[in-house]
């Protein structure tokens, strides 16, 4: 899924770059004065800058969202690991208690037989 998102972002960036280059070429070849052309280029550059800032903000938000999701999953896995560890510890303690009881019963049997 990450590869698909990368492909979409790359396509969006290529379209954006193509639009900028096309607008620049149209302005350079347009039949108008140099001053007006420079003003138009400056205006388009500001608009493009704002657009790029917006796209960058969206990317930052998307990456932050993914980081949050990864953090949540890591916390879930850690909690599951803690639960499994607790369950394993309880199982070991139960087995030790059972073993102690059996040893006690065997000791009592031996005392009766020998004593």
PDB file of C-alpha atoms in Angstrom:
ATOM      1  CA  UNK A   1       0.000   0.000   0.000  1.00  0.00           C
ATOM      2  CA  UNK A   2       2.936   2.339   0.658  1.00  0.00           C
ATOM      3  CA  UNK A   3       4.207   1.754  -2.877  1.00  0.00           C
ATOM      4  CA  UNK A   4       0.808   2.716  -4.268  1.00  0.00           C
ATOM      5  CA  UNK A   5       0.819   5.954  -2.249  1.00  0.00           C
ATOM      6  CA  UNK A   6       4.328   6.702  -3.526  1.00  0.00           C
ATOM      7  CA  UNK A   7       3.163   6.183  -7.111  1.00  0.00           C
ATOM      8  CA  UNK A   8       0.195   8.502  -6.615  1.00  0.00           C
ATOM      9  CA  UNK A   9       2.383  11.182  -5.063  1.00  0.00           C
ATOM     10  CA  UNK A  10       4.928  10.868  -7.869  1.00  0.00           C
ATOM     11  CA  UNK A  11       2.168  11.213 -10.463  1.00  0.00           C
ATOM     12  CA  UNK A  12       0.769  14.279  -8.712  1.00  0.00           C
ATOM     13  CA  UNK A  13       4.207  15.874  -8.563  1.00  0.00           C
ATOM     14  CA  UNK A  14       4.829  15.161 -12.265  1.00  0.00           C
ATOM     15  CA  UNK A  15       1.501  16.750 -13.198  1.00  0.00           C
ATOM     16  CA  UNK A  16       2.330  19.774 -11.061  1.00  0.00           C
ATOM     17  CA  UNK A  17       5.788  20.179 -12.597  1.00  0.00           C
ATOM     18  CA  UNK A  18       4.310  19.795 -16.081  1.00  0.00           C
ATOM     19  CA  UNK A  19       1.705  22.462 -15.355  1.00  0.00           C
ATOM     20  CA  UNK A  20       4.373  24.845 -14.097  1.00  0.00           C
ATOM     21  CA  UNK A  21       6.595  24.275 -17.118  1.00  0.00           C
ATOM     22  CA  UNK A  22       3.652  24.648 -19.496  1.00  0.00           C
ATOM     23  CA  UNK A  23       2.541  27.889 -17.862  1.00  0.00           C
ATOM     24  CA  UNK A  24       6.089  29.229 -17.987  1.00  0.00           C
ATOM     25  CA  UNK A  25       6.461  28.354 -21.673  1.00  0.00           C
ATOM     26  CA  UNK A  26       3.106  29.945 -22.477  1.00  0.00           C
ATOM     27  CA  UNK A  27       4.109  33.142 -20.730  1.00  0.00           C
ATOM     28  CA  UNK A  28       7.491  33.297 -22.430  1.00  0.00           C
ATOM     29  CA  UNK A  29       5.997  32.887 -25.900  1.00  0.00           C
ATOM     30  CA  UNK A  30       2.970  35.123 -25.342  1.00  0.00           C
ATOM     31  CA  UNK A  31       2.863  38.354 -27.382  1.00  0.00           C
ATOM     32  CA  UNK A  32       3.075  40.879 -24.528  1.00  0.00           C
ATOM     33  CA  UNK A  33       5.630  43.208 -22.979  1.00  0.00           C
ATOM     34  CA  UNK A  34       8.545  41.920 -20.924  1.00  0.00           C
ATOM     35  CA  UNK A  35       7.385  43.790 -17.818  1.00  0.00           C
ATOM     36  CA  UNK A  36       3.929  42.235 -18.018  1.00  0.00           C
ATOM     37  CA  UNK A  37       5.398  38.795 -18.660  1.00  0.00           C
ATOM     38  CA  UNK A  38       7.707  39.099 -15.637  1.00  0.00           C
ATOM     39  CA  UNK A  39       4.759  40.190 -13.495  1.00  0.00           C
ATOM     40  CA  UNK A  40       2.706  37.220 -14.706  1.00  0.00           C
ATOM     41  CA  UNK A  41       5.584  34.823 -14.055  1.00  0.00           C
ATOM     42  CA  UNK A  42       5.987  36.253 -10.561  1.00  0.00           C
ATOM     43  CA  UNK A  43       2.253  35.886  -9.904  1.00  0.00           C
ATOM     44  CA  UNK A  44       2.240  32.290 -11.139  1.00  0.00           C
ATOM     45  CA  UNK A  45       5.330  31.537  -9.048  1.00  0.00           C
ATOM     46  CA  UNK A  46       3.558  32.798  -5.906  1.00  0.00           C
ATOM     47  CA  UNK A  47       0.449  30.751  -6.695  1.00  0.00           C
ATOM     48  CA  UNK A  48       2.560  27.671  -7.344  1.00  0.00           C
ATOM     49  CA  UNK A  49       4.475  28.241  -4.114  1.00  0.00           C
ATOM     50  CA  UNK A  50       1.220  28.330  -2.177  1.00  0.00           C
ATOM     51  CA  UNK A  51       0.035  25.193  -3.965  1.00  0.00           C
ATOM     52  CA  UNK A  52       3.283  23.388  -3.162  1.00  0.00           C
ATOM     53  CA  UNK A  53       2.968  24.462   0.489  1.00  0.00           C
ATOM     54  CA  UNK A  54      -0.533  23.005   0.557  1.00  0.00           C
ATOM     55  CA  UNK A  55       0.618  19.718  -0.957  1.00  0.00           C
ATOM     56  CA  UNK A  56       3.557  19.597   1.446  1.00  0.00           C
ATOM     57  CA  UNK A  57       1.180  20.188   4.350  1.00  0.00           C
ATOM     58  CA  UNK A  58      -1.009  17.321   3.182  1.00  0.00           C
ATOM     59  CA  UNK A  59       2.018  15.049   2.889  1.00  0.00           C
ATOM     60  CA  UNK A  60       3.182  16.008   6.374  1.00  0.00           C
ATOM     61  CA  UNK A  61      -0.309  15.297   7.717  1.00  0.00           C
ATOM     62  CA  UNK A  62      -0.426  11.962   5.944  1.00  0.00           C
ATOM     63  CA  UNK A  63       2.999  10.937   7.239  1.00  0.00           C
ATOM     64  CA  UNK A  64       2.046  12.038  10.767  1.00  0.00           C
ATOM     65  CA  UNK A  65      -1.135   9.966  10.517  1.00  0.00           C
ATOM     66  CA  UNK A  66       0.827   6.914   9.399  1.00  0.00           C
ATOM     67  CA  UNK A  67       3.323   7.411  12.235  1.00  0.00           C
ATOM     68  CA  UNK A  68       0.462   7.582  14.734  1.00  0.00           C
ATOM     69  CA  UNK A  69      -1.042   4.388  13.323  1.00  0.00           C
ATOM     70  CA  UNK A  70       2.309   2.589  13.561  1.00  0.00           C
ATOM     71  CA  UNK A  71       2.736   3.798  17.138  1.00  0.00           C
ATOM     72  CA  UNK A  72      -0.731   2.525  18.081  1.00  0.00           C
ATOM     73  CA  UNK A  73      -0.023  -0.874  16.515  1.00  0.00           C
ATOM     74  CA  UNK A  74       3.312  -1.088  18.324  1.00  0.00           C
ATOM     75  CA  UNK A  75       1.595  -0.318  21.628  1.00  0.00           C
ATOM     76  CA  UNK A  76      -1.019  -3.010  20.928  1.00  0.00           C
ATOM     77  CA  UNK A  77       1.677  -5.583  20.164  1.00  0.00           C
ATOM     78  CA  UNK A  78       3.579  -4.592  23.301  1.00  0.00           C
ATOM     79  CA  UNK A  79       0.452  -4.985  25.420  1.00  0.00           C
ATOM     80  CA  UNK A  80      -0.262  -8.392  23.880  1.00  0.00           C
ATOM     81  CA  UNK A  81       3.328  -9.390  24.627  1.00  0.00           C
ATOM     82  CA  UNK A  82       2.948  -8.282  28.232  1.00  0.00           C
ATOM     83  CA  UNK A  83      -0.277 -10.274  28.545  1.00  0.00           C
ATOM     84  CA  UNK A  84       1.394 -13.361  27.084  1.00  0.00           C
ATOM     85  CA  UNK A  85       4.344 -12.926  29.420  1.00  0.00           C
ATOM     86  CA  UNK A  86       2.036 -12.642  32.422  1.00  0.00           C
ATOM     87  CA  UNK A  87       0.116 -15.736  31.335  1.00  0.00           C
ATOM     88  CA  UNK A  88       3.374 -17.652  30.830  1.00  0.00           C
ATOM     89  CA  UNK A  89       4.626 -16.619  34.262  1.00  0.00           C
ATOM     90  CA  UNK A  90       1.372 -17.747  35.851  1.00  0.00           C
ATOM     91  CA  UNK A  91       1.612 -21.096  34.045  1.00  0.00           C
ATOM     92  CA  UNK A  92       5.192 -21.622  35.253  1.00  0.00           C
ATOM     93  CA  UNK A  93       4.229 -20.739  38.839  1.00  0.00           C
ATOM     94  CA  UNK A  94       1.276 -23.139  38.687  1.00  0.00           C
ATOM     95  CA  UNK A  95       3.555 -25.897  37.399  1.00  0.00           C
ATOM     96  CA  UNK A  96       6.052 -25.230  40.206  1.00  0.00           C
ATOM     97  CA  UNK A  97       3.317 -25.346  42.833  1.00  0.00           C
ATOM     98  CA  UNK A  98       1.970 -28.587  41.380  1.00  0.00           C
ATOM     99  CA  UNK A  99       5.473 -30.055  41.390  1.00  0.00           C
ATOM    100  CA  UNK A 100       6.007 -29.068  45.019  1.00  0.00           C
ATOM    101  CA  UNK A 101       2.719 -30.713  46.005  1.00  0.00           C
ATOM    102  CA  UNK A 102       3.644 -33.946  44.199  1.00  0.00           C
ATOM    103  CA  UNK A 103       7.061 -33.966  45.842  1.00  0.00           C
ATOM    104  CA  UNK A 104       5.385 -33.488  49.215  1.00  0.00           C
ATOM    105  CA  UNK A 105       3.047 -36.417  48.589  1.00  0.00           C
ATOM    106  CA  UNK A 106       5.950 -38.646  47.495  1.00  0.00           C
ATOM    107  CA  UNK A 107       7.941 -37.653  50.600  1.00  0.00           C
ATOM    108  CA  UNK A 108       4.964 -38.556  52.796  1.00  0.00           C
ATOM    109  CA  UNK A 109       4.691 -41.951  51.021  1.00  0.00           C
ATOM    110  CA  UNK A 110       8.358 -42.654  51.572  1.00  0.00           C
ATOM    111  CA  UNK A 111       8.083 -41.706  55.246  1.00  0.00           C
ATOM    112  CA  UNK A 112       5.182 -44.147  55.661  1.00  0.00           C
ATOM    113  CA  UNK A 113       7.052 -46.921  53.870  1.00  0.00           C
ATOM    114  CA  UNK A 114      10.284 -46.439  55.763  1.00  0.00           C
ATOM    115  CA  UNK A 115       8.994 -45.364  59.023  1.00  0.00           C
TER     116      UNK A 115
END
